[in-house]
PDB file of C-alpha atoms in Angstrom:
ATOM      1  CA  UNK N 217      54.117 -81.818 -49.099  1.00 39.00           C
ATOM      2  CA  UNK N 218      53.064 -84.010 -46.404  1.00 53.00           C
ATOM      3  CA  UNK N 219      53.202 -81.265 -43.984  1.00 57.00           C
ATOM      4  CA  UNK N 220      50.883 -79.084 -46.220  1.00 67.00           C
ATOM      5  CA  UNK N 221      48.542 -81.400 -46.651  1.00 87.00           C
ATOM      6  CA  UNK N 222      48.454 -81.995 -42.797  1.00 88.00           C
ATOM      7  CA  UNK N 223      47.562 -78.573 -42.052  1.00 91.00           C
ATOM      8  CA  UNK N 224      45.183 -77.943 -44.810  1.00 94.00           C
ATOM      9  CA  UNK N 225      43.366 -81.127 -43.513  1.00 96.00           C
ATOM     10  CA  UNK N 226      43.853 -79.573 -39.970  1.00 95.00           C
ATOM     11  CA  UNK N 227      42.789 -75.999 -40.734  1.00 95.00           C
ATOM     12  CA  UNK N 228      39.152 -77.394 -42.906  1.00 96.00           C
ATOM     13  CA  UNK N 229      38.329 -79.629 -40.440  1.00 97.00           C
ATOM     14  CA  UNK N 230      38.837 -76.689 -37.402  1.00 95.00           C
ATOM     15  CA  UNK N 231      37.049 -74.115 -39.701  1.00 95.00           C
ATOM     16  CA  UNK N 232      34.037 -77.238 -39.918  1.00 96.00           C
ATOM     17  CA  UNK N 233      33.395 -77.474 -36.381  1.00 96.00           C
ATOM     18  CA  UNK N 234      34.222 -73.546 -35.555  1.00 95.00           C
ATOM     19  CA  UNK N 235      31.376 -72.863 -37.852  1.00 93.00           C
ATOM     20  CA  UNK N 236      29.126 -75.703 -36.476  1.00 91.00           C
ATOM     21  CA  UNK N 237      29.245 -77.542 -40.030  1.00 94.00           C
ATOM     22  CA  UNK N 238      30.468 -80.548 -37.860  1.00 95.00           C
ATOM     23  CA  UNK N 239      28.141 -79.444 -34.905  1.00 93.00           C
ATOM     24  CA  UNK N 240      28.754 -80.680 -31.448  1.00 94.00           C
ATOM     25  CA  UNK N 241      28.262 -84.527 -30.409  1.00 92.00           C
ATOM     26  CA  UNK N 242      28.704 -85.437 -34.195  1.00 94.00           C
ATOM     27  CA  UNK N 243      30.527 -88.846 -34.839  1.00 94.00           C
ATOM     28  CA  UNK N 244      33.722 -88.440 -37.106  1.00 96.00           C
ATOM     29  CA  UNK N 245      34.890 -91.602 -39.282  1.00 94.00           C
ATOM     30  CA  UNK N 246      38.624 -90.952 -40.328  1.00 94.00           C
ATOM     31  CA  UNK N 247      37.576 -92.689 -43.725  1.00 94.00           C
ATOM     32  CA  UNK N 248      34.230 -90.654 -44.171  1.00 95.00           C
ATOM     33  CA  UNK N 249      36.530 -87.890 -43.767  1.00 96.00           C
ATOM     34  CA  UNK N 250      39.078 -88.838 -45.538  1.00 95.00           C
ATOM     35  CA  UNK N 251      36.984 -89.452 -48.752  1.00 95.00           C
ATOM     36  CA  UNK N 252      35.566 -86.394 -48.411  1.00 95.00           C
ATOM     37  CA  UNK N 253      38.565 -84.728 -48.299  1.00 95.00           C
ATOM     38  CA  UNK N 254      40.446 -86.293 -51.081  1.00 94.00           C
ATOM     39  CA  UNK N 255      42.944 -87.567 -48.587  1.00 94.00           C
ATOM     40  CA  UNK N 256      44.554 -90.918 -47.032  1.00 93.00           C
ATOM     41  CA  UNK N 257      43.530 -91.398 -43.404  1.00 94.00           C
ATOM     42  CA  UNK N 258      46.758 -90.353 -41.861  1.00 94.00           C
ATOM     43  CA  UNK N 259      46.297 -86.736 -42.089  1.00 95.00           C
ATOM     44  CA  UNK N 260      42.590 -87.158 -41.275  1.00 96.00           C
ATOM     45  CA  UNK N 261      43.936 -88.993 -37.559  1.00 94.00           C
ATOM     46  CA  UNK N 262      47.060 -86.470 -37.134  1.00 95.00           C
ATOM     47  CA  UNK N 263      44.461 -83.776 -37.618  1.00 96.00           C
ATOM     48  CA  UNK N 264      41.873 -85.515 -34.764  1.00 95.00           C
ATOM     49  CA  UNK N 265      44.720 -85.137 -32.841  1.00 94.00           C
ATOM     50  CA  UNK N 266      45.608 -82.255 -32.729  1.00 94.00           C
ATOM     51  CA  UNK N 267      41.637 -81.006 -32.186  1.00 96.00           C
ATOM     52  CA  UNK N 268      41.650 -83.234 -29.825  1.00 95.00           C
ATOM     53  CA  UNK N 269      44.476 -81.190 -27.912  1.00 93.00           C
ATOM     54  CA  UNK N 270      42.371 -78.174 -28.112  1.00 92.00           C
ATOM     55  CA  UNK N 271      39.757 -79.742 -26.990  1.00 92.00           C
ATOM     56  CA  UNK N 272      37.293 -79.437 -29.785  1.00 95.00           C
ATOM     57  CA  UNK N 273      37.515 -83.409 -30.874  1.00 96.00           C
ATOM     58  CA  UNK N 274      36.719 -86.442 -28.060  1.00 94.00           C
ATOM     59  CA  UNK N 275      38.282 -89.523 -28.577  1.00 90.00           C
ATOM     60  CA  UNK N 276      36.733 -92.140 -26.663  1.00 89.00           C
ATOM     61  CA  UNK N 277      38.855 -95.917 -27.253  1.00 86.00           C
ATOM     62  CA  UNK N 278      36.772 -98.659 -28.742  1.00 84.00           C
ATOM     63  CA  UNK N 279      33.804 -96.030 -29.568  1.00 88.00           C
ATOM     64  CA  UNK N 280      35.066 -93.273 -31.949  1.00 90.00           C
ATOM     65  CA  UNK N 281      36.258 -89.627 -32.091  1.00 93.00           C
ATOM     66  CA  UNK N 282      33.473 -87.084 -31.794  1.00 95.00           C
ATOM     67  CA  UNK N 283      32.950 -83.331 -31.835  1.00 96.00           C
ATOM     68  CA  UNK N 284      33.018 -82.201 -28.670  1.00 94.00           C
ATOM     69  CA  UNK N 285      29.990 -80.287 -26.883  1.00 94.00           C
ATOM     70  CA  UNK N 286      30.638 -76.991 -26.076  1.00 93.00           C
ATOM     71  CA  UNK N 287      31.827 -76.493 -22.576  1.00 93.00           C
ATOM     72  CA  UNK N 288      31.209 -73.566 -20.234  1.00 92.00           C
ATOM     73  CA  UNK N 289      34.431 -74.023 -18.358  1.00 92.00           C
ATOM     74  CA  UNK N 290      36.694 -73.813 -21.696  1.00 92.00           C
ATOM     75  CA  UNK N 291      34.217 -70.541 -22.837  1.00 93.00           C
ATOM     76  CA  UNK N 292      34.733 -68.777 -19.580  1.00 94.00           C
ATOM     77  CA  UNK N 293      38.477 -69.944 -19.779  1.00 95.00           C
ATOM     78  CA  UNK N 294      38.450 -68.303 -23.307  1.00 94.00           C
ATOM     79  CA  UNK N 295      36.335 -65.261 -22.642  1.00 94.00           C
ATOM     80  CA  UNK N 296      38.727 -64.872 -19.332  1.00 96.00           C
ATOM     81  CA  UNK N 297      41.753 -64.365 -21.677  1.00 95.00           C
ATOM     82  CA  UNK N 298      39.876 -62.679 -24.781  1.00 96.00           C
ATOM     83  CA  UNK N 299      38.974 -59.896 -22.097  1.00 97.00           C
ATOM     84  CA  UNK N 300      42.456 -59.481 -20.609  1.00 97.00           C
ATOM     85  CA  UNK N 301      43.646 -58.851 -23.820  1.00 97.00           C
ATOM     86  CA  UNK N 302      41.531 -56.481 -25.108  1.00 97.00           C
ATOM     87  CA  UNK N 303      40.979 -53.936 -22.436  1.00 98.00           C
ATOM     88  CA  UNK N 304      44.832 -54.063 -21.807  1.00 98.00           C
ATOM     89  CA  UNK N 305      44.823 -52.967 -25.672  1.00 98.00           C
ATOM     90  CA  UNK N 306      42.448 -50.155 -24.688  1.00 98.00           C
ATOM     91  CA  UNK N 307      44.491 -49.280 -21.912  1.00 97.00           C
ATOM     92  CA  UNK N 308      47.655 -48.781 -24.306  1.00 97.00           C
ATOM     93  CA  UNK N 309      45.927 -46.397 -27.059  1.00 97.00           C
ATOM     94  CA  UNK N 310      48.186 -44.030 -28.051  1.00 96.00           C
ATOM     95  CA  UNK N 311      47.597 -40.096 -27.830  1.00 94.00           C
ATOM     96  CA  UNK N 312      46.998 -39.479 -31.629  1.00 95.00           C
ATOM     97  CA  UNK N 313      45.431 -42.670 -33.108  1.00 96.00           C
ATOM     98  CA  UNK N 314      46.109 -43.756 -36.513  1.00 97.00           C
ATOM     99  CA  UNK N 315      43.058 -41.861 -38.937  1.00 97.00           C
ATOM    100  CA  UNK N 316      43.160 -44.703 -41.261  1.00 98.00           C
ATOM    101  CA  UNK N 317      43.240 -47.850 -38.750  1.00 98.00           C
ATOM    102  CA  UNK N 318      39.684 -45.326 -37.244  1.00 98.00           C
ATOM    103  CA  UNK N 319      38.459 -45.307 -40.975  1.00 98.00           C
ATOM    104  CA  UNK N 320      38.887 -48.601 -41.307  1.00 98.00           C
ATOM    105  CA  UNK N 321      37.158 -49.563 -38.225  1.00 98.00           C
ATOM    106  CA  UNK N 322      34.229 -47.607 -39.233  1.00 98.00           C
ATOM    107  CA  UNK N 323      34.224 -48.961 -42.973  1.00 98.00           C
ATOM    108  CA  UNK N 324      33.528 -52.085 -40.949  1.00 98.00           C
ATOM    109  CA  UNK N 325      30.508 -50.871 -38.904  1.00 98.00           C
ATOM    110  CA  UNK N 326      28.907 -49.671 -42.075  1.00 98.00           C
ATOM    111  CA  UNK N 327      29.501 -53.091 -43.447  1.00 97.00           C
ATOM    112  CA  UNK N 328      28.423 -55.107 -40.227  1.00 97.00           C
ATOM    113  CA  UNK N 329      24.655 -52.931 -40.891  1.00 95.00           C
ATOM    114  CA  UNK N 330      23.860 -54.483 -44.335  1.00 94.00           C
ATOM    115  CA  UNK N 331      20.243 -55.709 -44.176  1.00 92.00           C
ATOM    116  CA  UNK N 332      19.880 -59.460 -44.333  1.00 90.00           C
ATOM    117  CA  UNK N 333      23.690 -59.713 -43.290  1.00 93.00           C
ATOM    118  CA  UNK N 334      24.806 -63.546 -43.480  1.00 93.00           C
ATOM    119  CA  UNK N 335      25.767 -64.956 -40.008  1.00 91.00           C
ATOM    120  CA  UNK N 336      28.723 -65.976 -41.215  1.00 92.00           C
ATOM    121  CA  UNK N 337      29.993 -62.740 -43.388  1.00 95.00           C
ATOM    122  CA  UNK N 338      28.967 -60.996 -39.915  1.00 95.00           C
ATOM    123  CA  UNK N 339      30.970 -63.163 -37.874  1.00 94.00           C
ATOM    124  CA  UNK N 340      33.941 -62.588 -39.841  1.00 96.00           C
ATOM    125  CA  UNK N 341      33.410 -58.169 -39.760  1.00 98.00           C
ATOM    126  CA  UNK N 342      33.006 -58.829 -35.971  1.00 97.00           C
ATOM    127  CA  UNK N 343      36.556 -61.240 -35.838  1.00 96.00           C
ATOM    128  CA  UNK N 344      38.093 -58.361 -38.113  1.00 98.00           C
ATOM    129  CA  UNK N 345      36.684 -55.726 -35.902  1.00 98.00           C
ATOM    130  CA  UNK N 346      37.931 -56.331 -32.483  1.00 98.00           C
ATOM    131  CA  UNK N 347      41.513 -57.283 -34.445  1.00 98.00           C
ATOM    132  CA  UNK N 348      41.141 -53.845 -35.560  1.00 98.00           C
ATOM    133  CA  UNK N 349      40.743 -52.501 -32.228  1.00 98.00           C
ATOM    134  CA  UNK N 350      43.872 -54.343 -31.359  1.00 98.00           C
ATOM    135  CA  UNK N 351      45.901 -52.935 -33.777  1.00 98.00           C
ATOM    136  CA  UNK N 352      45.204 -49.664 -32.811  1.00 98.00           C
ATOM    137  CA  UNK N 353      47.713 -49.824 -29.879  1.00 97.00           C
ATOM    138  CA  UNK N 354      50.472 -51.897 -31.882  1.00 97.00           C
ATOM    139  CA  UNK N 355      49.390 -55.272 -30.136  1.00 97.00           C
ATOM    140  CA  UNK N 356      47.930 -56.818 -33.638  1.00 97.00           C
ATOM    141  CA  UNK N 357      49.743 -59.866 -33.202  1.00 97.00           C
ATOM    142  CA  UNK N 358      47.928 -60.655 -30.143  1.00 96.00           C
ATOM    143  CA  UNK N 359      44.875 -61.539 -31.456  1.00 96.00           C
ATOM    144  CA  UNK N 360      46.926 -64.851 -33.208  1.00 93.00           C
ATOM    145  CA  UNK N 361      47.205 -65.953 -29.667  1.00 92.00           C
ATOM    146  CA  UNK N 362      43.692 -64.741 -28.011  1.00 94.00           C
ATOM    147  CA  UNK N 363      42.068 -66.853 -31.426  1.00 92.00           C
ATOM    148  CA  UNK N 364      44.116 -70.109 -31.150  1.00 89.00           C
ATOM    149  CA  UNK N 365      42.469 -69.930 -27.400  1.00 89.00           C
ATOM    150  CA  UNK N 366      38.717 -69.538 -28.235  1.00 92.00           C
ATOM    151  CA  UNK N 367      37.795 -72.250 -30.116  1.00 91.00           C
ATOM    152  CA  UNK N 368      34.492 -72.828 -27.752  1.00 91.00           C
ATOM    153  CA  UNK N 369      34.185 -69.622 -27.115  1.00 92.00           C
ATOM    154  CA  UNK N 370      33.881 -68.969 -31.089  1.00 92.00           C
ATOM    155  CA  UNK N 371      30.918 -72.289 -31.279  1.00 92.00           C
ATOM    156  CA  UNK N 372      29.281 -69.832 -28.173  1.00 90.00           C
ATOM    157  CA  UNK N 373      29.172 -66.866 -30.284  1.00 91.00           C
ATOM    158  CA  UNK N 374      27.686 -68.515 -33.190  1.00 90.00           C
ATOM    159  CA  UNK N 375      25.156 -70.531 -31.359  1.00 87.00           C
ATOM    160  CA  UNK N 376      24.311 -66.867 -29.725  1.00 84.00           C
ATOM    161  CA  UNK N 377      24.008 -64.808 -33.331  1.00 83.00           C
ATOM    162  CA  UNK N 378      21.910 -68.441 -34.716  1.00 80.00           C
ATOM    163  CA  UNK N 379      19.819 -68.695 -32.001  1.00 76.00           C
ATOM    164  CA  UNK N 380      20.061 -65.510 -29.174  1.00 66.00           C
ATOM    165  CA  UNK N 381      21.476 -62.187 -29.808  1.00 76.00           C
ATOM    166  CA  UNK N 382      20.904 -60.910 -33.330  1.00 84.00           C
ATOM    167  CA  UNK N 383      23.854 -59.241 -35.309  1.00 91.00           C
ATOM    168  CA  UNK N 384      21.896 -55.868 -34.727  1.00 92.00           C
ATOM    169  CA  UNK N 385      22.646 -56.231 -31.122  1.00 93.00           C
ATOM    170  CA  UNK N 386      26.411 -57.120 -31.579  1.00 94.00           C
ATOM    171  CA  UNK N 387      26.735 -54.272 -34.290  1.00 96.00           C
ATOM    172  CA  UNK N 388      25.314 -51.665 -31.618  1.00 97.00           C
ATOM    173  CA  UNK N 389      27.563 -52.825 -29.150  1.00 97.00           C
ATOM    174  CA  UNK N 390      30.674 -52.409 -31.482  1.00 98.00           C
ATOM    175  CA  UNK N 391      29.609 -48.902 -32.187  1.00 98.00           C
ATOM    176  CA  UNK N 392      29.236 -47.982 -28.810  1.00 98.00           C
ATOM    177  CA  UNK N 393      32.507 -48.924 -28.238  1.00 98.00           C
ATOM    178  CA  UNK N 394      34.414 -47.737 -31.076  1.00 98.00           C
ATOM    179  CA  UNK N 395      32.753 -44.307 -30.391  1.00 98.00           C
ATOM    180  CA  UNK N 396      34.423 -44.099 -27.195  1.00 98.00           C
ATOM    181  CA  UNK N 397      37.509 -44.907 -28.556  1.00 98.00           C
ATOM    182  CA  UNK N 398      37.269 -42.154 -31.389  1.00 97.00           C
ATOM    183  CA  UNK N 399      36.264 -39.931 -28.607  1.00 96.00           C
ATOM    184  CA  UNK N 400      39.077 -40.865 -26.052  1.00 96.00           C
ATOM    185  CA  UNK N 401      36.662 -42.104 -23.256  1.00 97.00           C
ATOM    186  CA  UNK N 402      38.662 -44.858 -21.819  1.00 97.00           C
ATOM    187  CA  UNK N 403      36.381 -45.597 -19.052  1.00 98.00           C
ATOM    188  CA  UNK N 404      33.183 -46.142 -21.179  1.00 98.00           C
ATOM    189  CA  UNK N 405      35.456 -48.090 -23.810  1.00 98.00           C
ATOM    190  CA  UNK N 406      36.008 -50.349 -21.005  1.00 97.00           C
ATOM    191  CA  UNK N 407      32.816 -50.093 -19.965  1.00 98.00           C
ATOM    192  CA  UNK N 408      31.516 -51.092 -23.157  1.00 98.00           C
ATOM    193  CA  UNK N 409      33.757 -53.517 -24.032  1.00 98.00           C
ATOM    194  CA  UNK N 410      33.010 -55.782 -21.316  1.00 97.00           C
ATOM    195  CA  UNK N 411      29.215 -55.541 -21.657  1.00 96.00           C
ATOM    196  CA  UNK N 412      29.775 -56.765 -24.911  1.00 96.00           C
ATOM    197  CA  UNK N 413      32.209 -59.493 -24.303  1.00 96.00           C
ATOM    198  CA  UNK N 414      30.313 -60.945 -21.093  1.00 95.00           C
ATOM    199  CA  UNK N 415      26.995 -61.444 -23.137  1.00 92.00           C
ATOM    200  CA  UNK N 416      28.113 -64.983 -24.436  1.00 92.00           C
ATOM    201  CA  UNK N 417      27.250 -66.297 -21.122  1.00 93.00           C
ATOM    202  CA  UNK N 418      23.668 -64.852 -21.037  1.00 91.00           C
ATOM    203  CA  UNK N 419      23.574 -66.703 -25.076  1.00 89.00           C
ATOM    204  CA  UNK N 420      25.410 -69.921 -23.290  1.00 90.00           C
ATOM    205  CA  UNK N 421      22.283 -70.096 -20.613  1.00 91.00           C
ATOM    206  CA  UNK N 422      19.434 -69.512 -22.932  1.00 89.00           C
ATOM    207  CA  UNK N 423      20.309 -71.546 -25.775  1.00 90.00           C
ATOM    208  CA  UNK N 424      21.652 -74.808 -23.111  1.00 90.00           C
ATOM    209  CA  UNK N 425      17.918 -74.291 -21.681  1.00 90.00           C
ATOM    210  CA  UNK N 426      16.585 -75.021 -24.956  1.00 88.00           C
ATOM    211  CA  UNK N 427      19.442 -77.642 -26.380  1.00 88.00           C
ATOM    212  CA  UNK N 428      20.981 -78.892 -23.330  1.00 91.00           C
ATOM    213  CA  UNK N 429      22.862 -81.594 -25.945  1.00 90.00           C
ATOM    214  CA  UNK N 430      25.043 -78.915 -27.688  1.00 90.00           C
ATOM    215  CA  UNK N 431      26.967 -79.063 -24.391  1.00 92.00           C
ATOM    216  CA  UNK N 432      29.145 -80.745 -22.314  1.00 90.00           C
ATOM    217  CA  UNK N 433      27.794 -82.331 -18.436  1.00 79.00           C
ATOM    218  CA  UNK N 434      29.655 -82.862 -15.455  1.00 69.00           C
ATOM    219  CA  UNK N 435      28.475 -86.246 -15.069  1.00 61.00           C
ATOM    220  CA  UNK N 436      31.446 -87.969 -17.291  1.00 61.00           C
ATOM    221  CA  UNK N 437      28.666 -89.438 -20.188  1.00 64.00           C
ATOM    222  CA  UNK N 438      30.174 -90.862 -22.949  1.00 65.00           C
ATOM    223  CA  UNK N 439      28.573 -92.152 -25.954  1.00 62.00           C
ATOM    224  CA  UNK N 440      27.606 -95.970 -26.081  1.00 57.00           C
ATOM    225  CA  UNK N 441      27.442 -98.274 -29.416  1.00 52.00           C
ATOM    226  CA  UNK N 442      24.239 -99.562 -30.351  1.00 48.00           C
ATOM    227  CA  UNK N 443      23.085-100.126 -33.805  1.00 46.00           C
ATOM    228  CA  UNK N 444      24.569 -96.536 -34.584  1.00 46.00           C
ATOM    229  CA  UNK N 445      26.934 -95.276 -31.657  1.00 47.00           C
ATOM    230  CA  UNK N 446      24.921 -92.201 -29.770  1.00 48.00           C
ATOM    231  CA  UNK N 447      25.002 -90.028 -26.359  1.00 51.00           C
ATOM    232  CA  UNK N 448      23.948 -91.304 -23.862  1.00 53.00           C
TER     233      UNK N 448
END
């Protein structure tokens, strides 16, 4: 039981900051948290922990344990992997592709062009997309390990689709490559698939131009106590 409620704790808290609910620099209080959750403090701190190992909690001694910023290094780290993976999956299509894994994929293109689309419901057709793709060459499982990588990458994306690139944009770009796929144009899959995947950076420089506090500096800053404990 203890376990369970460890990893539920674990899992709401990762979804909170993945989807920005808990956005970046925000102080955490393990008994704010707790309360909130229903839970004692221990798996509240085991949970910090453990998003501290991925990088997406800061613990700073005497101060507090924070959301961390979104960093560039751990998004091109991410994005680095993510892009390994998938045009290696490209690369192992088979000959005759699976007619209901295609039908699927384009059941979820119609979906991802709803008008007035949540951010949110569209992030999830565009996660359930490229696993999709994935599965079309038997490598399915991969995505467990390419998604347990991108945790900044994934706070990139939905600062982009919030702030950036529209999902119009990001639908297009699926379609272009899921046409060449259907069509058995490697090269342009490729092609397409890394336009697509690269344009997180362009969001990363446009929206740190605007809100340079959403992300981490080089300069080692770490926030102070006052009256309330902010960055400094």
């Amino acid at each position: 039981m203890a376990g369970t409620n460890r990893q539920t704790v674990y899992a709401t808290l990762r979804r909170k900051v993945l989807t920005m609910e808990l956005p970046p620099g925000a102080s955490l209080s393990e008994n704010e948290l707790a309360a909130a959750l229903g839970v004692s403090r221990t798996p509240v701190r085991e949970s910090l922990i453990l998003l501290a190992e991925e990088g997406l909690v800061q613990v700073f001694p005497k101060i507090g344990s924070f959301v961390s910023r979104v960093d560039p290094v751990r998004v091109a780290d991410a994005q680095f992997i993510r892009e390994a993976v998938e045009l290696a999956a490209l690369d192992d299509l088979p000959e005759t592709i699976d007619p209901q894994l295609l039908a699927d994929l384009d059941d979820n293109l119609s979906r991802q062009d709803q008008p007035g689309i949540a951010l949110e419901d569209f992030f999830a057709l565009d996660e359930e997309f490229h696993l999709g793709l994935l599965r079309l060459s038997g490598h399915g499982a991969a995505w467990t390990t390419v998604s347990n990588a991108k945790g900044h990458l994934d706070r990139a994306r939905r600062l982009g689709l919030h702030d950036a690139t529209p999902p119009t944009v990001n639908a297009a770009q699926h379609r272009a490559i899921f046409d060449a796929v259907r069509t058995g144009d490697i090269t342009e899959a490729h092609a397409a698939m890394r336009v697509h995947l690269r344009a997180v950076f362009d969001d990363v420089e446009r929206i740190r131009e605007s809100n340079p506090e959403l992300f981490a500096s080089n300069d080692g800053s770490t926030p102070v106590r006052r009256n309330v404990v902010v960055w400094d």
